[in-house]
Tab-separated table of C-alpha atoms in Angstrom:
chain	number	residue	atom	x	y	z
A	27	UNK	CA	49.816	39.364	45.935
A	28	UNK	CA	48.325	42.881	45.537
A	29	UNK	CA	46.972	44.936	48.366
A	30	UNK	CA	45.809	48.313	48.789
A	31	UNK	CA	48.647	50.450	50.725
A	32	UNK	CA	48.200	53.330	53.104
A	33	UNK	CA	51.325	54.911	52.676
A	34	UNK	CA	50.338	58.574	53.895
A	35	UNK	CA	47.268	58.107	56.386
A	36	UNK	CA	45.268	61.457	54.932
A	37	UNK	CA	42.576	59.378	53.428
A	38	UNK	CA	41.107	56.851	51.383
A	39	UNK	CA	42.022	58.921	47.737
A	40	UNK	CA	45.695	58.349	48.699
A	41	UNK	CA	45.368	54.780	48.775
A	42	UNK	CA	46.846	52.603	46.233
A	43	UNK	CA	46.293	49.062	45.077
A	44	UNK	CA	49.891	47.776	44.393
A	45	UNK	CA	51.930	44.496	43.770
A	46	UNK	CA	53.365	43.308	46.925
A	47	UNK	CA	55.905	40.321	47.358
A	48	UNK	CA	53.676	37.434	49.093
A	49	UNK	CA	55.445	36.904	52.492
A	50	UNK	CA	55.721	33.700	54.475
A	51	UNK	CA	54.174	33.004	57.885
A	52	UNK	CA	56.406	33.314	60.807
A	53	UNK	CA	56.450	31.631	64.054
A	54	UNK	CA	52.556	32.129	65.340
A	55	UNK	CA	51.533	33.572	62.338
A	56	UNK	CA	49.100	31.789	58.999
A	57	UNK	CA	49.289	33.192	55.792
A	58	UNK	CA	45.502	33.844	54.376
A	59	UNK	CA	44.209	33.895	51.040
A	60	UNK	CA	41.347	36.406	51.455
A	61	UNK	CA	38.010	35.788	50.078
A	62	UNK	CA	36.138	38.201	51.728
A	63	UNK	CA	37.120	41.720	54.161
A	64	UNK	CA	34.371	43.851	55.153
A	65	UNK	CA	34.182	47.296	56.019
A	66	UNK	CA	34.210	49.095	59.112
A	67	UNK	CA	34.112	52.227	60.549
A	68	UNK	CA	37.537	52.282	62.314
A	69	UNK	CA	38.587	51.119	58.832
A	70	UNK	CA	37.676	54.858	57.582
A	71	UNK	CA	39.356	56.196	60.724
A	72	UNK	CA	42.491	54.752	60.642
A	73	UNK	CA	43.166	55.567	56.990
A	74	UNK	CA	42.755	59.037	58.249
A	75	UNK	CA	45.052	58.565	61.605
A	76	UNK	CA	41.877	59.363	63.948
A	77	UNK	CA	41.949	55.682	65.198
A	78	UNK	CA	43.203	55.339	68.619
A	79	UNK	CA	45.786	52.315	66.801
A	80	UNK	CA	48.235	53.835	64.811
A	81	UNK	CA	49.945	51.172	62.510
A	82	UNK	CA	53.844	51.706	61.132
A	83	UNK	CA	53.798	52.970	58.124
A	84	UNK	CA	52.804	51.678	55.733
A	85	UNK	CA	50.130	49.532	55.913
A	86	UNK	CA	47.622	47.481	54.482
A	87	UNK	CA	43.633	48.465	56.057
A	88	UNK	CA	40.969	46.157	56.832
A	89	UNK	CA	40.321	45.209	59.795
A	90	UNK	CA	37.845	41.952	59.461
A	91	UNK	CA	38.508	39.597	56.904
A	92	UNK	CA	37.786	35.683	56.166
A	93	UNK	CA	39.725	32.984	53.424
A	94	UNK	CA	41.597	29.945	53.498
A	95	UNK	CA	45.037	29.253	55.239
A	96	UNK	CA	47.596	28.777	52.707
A	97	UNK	CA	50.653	28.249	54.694
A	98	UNK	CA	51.354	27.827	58.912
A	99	UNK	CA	53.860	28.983	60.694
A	100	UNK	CA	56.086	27.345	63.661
A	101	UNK	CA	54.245	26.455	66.683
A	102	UNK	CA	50.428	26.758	64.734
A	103	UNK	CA	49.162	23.565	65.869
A	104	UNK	CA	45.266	24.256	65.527
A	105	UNK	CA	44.987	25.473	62.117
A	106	UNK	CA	46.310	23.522	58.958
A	107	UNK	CA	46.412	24.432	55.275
A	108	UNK	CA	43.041	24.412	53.641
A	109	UNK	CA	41.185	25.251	56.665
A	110	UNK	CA	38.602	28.356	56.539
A	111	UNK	CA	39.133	31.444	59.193
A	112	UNK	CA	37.553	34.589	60.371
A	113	UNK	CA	40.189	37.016	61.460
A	114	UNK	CA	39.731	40.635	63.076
A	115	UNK	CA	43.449	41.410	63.177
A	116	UNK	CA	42.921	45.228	62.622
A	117	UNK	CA	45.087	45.831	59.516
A	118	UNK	CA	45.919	43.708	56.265
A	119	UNK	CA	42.171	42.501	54.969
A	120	UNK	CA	42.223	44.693	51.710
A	121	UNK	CA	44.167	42.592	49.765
A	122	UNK	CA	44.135	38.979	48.008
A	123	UNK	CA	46.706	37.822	51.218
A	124	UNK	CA	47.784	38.402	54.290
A	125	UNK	CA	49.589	37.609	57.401
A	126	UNK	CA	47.719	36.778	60.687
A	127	UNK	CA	48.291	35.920	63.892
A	128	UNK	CA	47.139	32.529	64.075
A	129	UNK	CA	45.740	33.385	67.866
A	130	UNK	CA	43.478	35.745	66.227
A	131	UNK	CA	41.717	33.243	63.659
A	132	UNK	CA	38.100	31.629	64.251
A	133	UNK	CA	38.249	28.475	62.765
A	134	UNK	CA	34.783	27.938	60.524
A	135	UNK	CA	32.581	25.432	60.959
A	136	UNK	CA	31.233	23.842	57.512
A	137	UNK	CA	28.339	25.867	56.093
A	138	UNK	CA	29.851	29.331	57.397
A	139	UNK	CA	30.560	31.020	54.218
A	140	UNK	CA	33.135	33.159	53.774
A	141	UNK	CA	30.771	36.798	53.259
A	142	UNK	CA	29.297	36.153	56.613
A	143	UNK	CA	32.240	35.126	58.098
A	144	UNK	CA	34.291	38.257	57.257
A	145	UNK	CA	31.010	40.254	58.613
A	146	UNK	CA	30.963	38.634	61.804
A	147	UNK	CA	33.244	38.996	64.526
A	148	UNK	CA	33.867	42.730	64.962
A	149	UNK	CA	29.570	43.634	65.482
A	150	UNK	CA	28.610	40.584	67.228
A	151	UNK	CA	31.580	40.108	69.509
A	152	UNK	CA	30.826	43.880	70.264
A	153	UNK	CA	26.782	43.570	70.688
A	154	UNK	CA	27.083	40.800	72.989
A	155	UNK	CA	29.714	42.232	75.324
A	156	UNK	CA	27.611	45.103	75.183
A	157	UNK	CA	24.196	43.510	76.049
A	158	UNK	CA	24.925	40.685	77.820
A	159	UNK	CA	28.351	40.943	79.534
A	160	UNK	CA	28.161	44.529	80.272
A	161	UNK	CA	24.619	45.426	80.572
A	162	UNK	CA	23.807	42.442	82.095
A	163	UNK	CA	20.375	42.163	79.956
A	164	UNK	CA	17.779	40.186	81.281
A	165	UNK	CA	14.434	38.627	79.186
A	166	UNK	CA	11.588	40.924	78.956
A	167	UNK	CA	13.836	43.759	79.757
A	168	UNK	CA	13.412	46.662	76.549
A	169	UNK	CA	16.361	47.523	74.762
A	170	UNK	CA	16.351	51.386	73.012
A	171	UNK	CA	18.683	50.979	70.161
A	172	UNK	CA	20.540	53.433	68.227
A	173	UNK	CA	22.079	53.421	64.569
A	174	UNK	CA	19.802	50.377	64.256
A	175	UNK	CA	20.077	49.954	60.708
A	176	UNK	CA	23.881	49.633	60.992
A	177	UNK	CA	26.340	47.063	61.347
A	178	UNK	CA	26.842	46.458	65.742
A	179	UNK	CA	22.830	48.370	65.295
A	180	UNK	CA	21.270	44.785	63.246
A	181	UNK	CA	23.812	42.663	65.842
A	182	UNK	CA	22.319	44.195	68.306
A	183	UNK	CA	18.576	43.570	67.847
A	184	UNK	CA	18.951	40.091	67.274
A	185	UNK	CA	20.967	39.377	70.195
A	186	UNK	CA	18.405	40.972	72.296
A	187	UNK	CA	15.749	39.492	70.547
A	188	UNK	CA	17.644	36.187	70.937
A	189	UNK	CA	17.949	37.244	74.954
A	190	UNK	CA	14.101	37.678	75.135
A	191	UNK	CA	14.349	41.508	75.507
A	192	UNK	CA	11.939	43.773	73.649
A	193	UNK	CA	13.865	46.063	71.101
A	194	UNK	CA	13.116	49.524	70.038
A	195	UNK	CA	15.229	50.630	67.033
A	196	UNK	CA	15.882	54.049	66.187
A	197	UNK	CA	17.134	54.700	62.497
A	198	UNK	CA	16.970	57.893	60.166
A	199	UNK	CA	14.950	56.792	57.216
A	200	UNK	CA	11.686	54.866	56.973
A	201	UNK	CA	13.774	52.125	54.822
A	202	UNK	CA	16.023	51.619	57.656
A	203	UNK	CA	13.113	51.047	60.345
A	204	UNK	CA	11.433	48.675	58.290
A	205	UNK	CA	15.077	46.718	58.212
A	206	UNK	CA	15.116	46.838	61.335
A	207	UNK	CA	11.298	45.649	61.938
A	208	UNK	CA	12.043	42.699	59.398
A	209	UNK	CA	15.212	41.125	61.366
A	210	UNK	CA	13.187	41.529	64.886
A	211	UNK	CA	12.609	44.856	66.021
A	212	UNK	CA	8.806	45.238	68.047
A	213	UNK	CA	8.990	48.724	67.011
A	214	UNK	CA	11.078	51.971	65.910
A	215	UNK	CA	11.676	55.264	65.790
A	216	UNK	CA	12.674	57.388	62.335
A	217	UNK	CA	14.870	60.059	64.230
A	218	UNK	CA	14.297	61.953	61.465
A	219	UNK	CA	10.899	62.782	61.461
A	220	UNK	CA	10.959	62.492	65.332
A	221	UNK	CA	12.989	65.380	65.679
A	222	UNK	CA	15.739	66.238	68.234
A	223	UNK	CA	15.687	66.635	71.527
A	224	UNK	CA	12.039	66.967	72.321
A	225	UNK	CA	10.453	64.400	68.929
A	226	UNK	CA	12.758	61.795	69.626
A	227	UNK	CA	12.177	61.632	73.809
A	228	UNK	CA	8.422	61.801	72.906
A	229	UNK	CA	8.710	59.008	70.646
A	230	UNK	CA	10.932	56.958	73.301
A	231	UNK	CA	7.892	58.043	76.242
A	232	UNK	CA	5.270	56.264	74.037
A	233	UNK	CA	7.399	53.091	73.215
A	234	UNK	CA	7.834	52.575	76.757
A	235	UNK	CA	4.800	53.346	78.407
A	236	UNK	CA	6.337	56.484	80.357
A	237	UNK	CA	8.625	54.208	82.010
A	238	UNK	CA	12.214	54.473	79.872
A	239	UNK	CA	14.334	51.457	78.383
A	240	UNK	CA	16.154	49.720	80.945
A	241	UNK	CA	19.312	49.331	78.331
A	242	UNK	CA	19.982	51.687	75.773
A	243	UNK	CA	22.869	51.056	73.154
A	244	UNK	CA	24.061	53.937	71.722
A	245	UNK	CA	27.153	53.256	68.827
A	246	UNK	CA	25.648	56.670	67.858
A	247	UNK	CA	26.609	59.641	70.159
A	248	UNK	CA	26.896	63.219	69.478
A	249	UNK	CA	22.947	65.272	69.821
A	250	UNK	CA	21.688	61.601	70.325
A	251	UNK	CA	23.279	61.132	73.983
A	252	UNK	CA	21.337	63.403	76.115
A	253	UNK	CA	17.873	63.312	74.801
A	254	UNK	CA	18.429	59.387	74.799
A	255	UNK	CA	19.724	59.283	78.347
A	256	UNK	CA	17.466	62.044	80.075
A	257	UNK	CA	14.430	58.945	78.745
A	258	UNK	CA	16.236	56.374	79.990
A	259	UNK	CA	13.998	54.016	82.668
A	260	UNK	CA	14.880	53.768	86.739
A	261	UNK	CA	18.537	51.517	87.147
A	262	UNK	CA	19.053	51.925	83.067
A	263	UNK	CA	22.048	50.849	81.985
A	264	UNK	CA	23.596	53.034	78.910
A	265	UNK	CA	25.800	51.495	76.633
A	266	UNK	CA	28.969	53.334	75.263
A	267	UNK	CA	29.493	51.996	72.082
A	268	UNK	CA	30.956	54.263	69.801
A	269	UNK	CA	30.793	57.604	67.870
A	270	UNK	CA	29.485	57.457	64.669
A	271	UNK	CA	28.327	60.488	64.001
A	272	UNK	CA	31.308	62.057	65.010
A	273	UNK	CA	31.040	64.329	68.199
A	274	UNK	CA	32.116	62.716	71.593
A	275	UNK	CA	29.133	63.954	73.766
A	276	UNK	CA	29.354	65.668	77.340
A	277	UNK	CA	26.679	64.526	79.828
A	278	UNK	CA	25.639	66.492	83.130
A	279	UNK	CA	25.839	63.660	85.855
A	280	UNK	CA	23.000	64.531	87.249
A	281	UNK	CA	21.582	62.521	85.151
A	282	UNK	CA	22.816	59.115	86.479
A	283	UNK	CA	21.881	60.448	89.637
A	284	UNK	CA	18.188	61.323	89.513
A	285	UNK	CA	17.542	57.684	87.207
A	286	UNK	CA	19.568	55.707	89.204
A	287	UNK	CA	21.067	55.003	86.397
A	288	UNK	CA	24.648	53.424	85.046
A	289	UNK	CA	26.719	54.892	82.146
A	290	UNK	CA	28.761	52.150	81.018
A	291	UNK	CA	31.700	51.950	78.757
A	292	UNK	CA	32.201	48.928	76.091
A	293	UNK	CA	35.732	48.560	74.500
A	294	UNK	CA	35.152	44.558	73.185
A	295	UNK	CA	38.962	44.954	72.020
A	296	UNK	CA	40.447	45.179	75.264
A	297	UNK	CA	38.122	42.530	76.384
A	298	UNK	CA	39.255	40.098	74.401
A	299	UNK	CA	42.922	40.650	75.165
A	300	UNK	CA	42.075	41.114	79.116
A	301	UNK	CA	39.759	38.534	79.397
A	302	UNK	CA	40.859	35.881	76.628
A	303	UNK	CA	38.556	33.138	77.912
A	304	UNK	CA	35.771	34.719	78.457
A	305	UNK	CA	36.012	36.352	74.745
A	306	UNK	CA	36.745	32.489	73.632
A	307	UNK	CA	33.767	31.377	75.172
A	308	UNK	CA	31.407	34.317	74.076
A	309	UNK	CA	32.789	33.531	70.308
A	310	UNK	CA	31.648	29.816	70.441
A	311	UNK	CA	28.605	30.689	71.760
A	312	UNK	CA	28.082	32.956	68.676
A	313	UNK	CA	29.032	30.713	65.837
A	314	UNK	CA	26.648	28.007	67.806
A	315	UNK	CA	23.921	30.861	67.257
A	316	UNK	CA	24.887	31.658	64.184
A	317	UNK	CA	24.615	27.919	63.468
A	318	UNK	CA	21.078	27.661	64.769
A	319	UNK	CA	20.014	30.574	62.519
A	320	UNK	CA	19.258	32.727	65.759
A	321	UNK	CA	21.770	35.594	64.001
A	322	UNK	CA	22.769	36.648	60.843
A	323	UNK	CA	25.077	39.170	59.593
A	324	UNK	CA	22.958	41.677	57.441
A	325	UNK	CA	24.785	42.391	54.475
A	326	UNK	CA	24.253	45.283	52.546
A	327	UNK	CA	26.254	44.910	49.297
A	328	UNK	CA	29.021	42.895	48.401
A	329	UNK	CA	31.705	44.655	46.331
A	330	UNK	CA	34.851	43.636	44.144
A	331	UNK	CA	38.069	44.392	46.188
A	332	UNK	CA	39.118	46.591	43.454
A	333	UNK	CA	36.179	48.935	44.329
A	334	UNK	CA	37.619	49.706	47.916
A	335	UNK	CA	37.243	53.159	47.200
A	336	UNK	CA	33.512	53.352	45.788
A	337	UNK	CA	32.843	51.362	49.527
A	338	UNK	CA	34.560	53.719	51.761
A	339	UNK	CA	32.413	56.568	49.918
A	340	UNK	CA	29.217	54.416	50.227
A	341	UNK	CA	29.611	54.118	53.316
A	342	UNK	CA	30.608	57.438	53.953
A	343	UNK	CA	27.286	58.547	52.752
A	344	UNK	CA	25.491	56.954	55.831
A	345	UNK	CA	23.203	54.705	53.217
A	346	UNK	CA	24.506	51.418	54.035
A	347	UNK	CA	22.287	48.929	55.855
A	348	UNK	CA	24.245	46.068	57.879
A	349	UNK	CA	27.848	45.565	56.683
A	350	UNK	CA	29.426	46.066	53.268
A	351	UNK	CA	32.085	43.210	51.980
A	352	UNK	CA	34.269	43.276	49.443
A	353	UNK	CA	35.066	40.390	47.894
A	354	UNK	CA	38.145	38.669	46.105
């Protein structure tokens, strides 16, 4: 097998794609033949040890992948060899094989192809504990969401859009709005040309009426937090998501106070290892959607494996719509 190796986490120039002996499943575990891994932004991160899980050196990166099972281990009683799988393991996709814990693996159901598969689990198992387990989002409730155009941002507006909720999406080029407009956004916001703080609340005031979003999902952060949340509607519920534009913001409570409003933290991860049914039963309910063409993972390129590096600086360049996937 070959694989690219993290063997100093400094970066994605000192990765290398090397020959690796192919290893045999152990108890619990499948070997994979990997068709498809796409690319993530904790996938940057922990190549540069800024993710909060730091693997043993070293390690293979990729955190979402989908292939066949070539070999089970002891004890794997629902998976056989043959079968197609979605994994989010958190290490190991970038390569033509890896070990996974069978635990981990989504069976697929015919007709789920492998690209879609490998760009599924990570943004719509996050959107949806976002949305609907932790914000609780009702139909004809309006959704403000951030980083739109990205890969939990396109999750996002069709889960709401699947809830019945009304969806603003807020994006930073024209391109990215009208993505965004075409997958079921009722309207949007270029960030850009409605500038921070004062443009972009503005903008929010005349989506809404005056009156706010009740949710806002914000995988965003940094200069985007306070404007968002000082628009935010009476009982609004924000949505932690993530950090993608790097700064961790710092907002005056007296915020949550004079909206009534909720700031509420999303960590799907822990979720899923707190609350394993519930995450079993939110999964099924997504490939079922997924199934009755209510989502679809927007994918922006696909890429040969080999080109692991071009991707990282793609994406690094903040052009990518949906989720890149490289391919084997």
């Amino acid at each position: 097998m070959h694989a690219w190796l993290c063997e100093n986490p400094i970066g994605v120039d000192a990765l290398t794609w090397k020959e690796l002996p192919t290893p045999q499943p152990g108890p619990g575990q499948v070997l994979i033949e990997i068709k498809a891994a796409s690319l993530n932004f904790p996938d940057l991160l922990i190549v540069q040890n800024k993710y909060q899980m730091k693997p043993q050196l070293p390690f293979v990166p990729g955190s979402e992948y989908a292939g066949v099972v070539q070999a089970v281990g002891e004890g794997v009683t629902h998976l056989k060899v043959g079968q197609n799988v979605a994994c989010l393991s958190g290490t190991g996709g970038f390569g033509t094989h890896t070990l996974a814990p069978a635990a981990l693996c989504m069976p697929l159901p015919d007709g789920f192809g492998h690209v879609d598969a490998a760009a599924f689990i990570m943004i719509y198992a996050t959107s949806w504990h976002a949305l609907m387990d932790r914000a609780q989002l009702k139909a004809g409730e309006t959704v403000l969401i951030l980083g739109a155009a990205g890969g939990v941002g396109t999750a996002a507006i069709q889960i709401a859009k699947a809830a019945g909720a009304r969806v603003i999406a807020a994006a930073s080029t024209d391109e990215k709005c009208e993505l965004s407009k075409s997958i079921g956004a009722d309207i949007t916001i270029n960030y850009t040309t409605h500038a921070l703080p004062n443009g972009f609340r503005d903008a929010i005031k005349a989506a809404t009426d005056g009156k706010g979003p009740d949710v806002i999902y914000d995988p965003v952060g940094g200069d985007f937090a306070e404007p968002a949340f000082r628009s935010i509607g009476w009982r609004g519920r924000y949505l932690v998501v993530g950090f993608a534009s790097g700064p961790i913001p710092a907002l005056p409570f007296n915020l949550m106070l004079l909206k009534g409003a909720s700031l509420v933290g999303v960590f799907w991860g822990d979720f899923a290892k707190r609350e394993p049914k519930a995450n079993a039963a939110m999964m099924a309910e997504l490939a079922q959607w997924y199934g009755q063409g209510k989502i679809k993972p927007v994918i922006d390129s696909t890429m040969p494996m080999a080109d692991l590096k071009a991707a990282y600086a793609h994406m690094g360049s903040r052009g990518v719509k949906g989720k890149l996937v490289m391919v084997n």
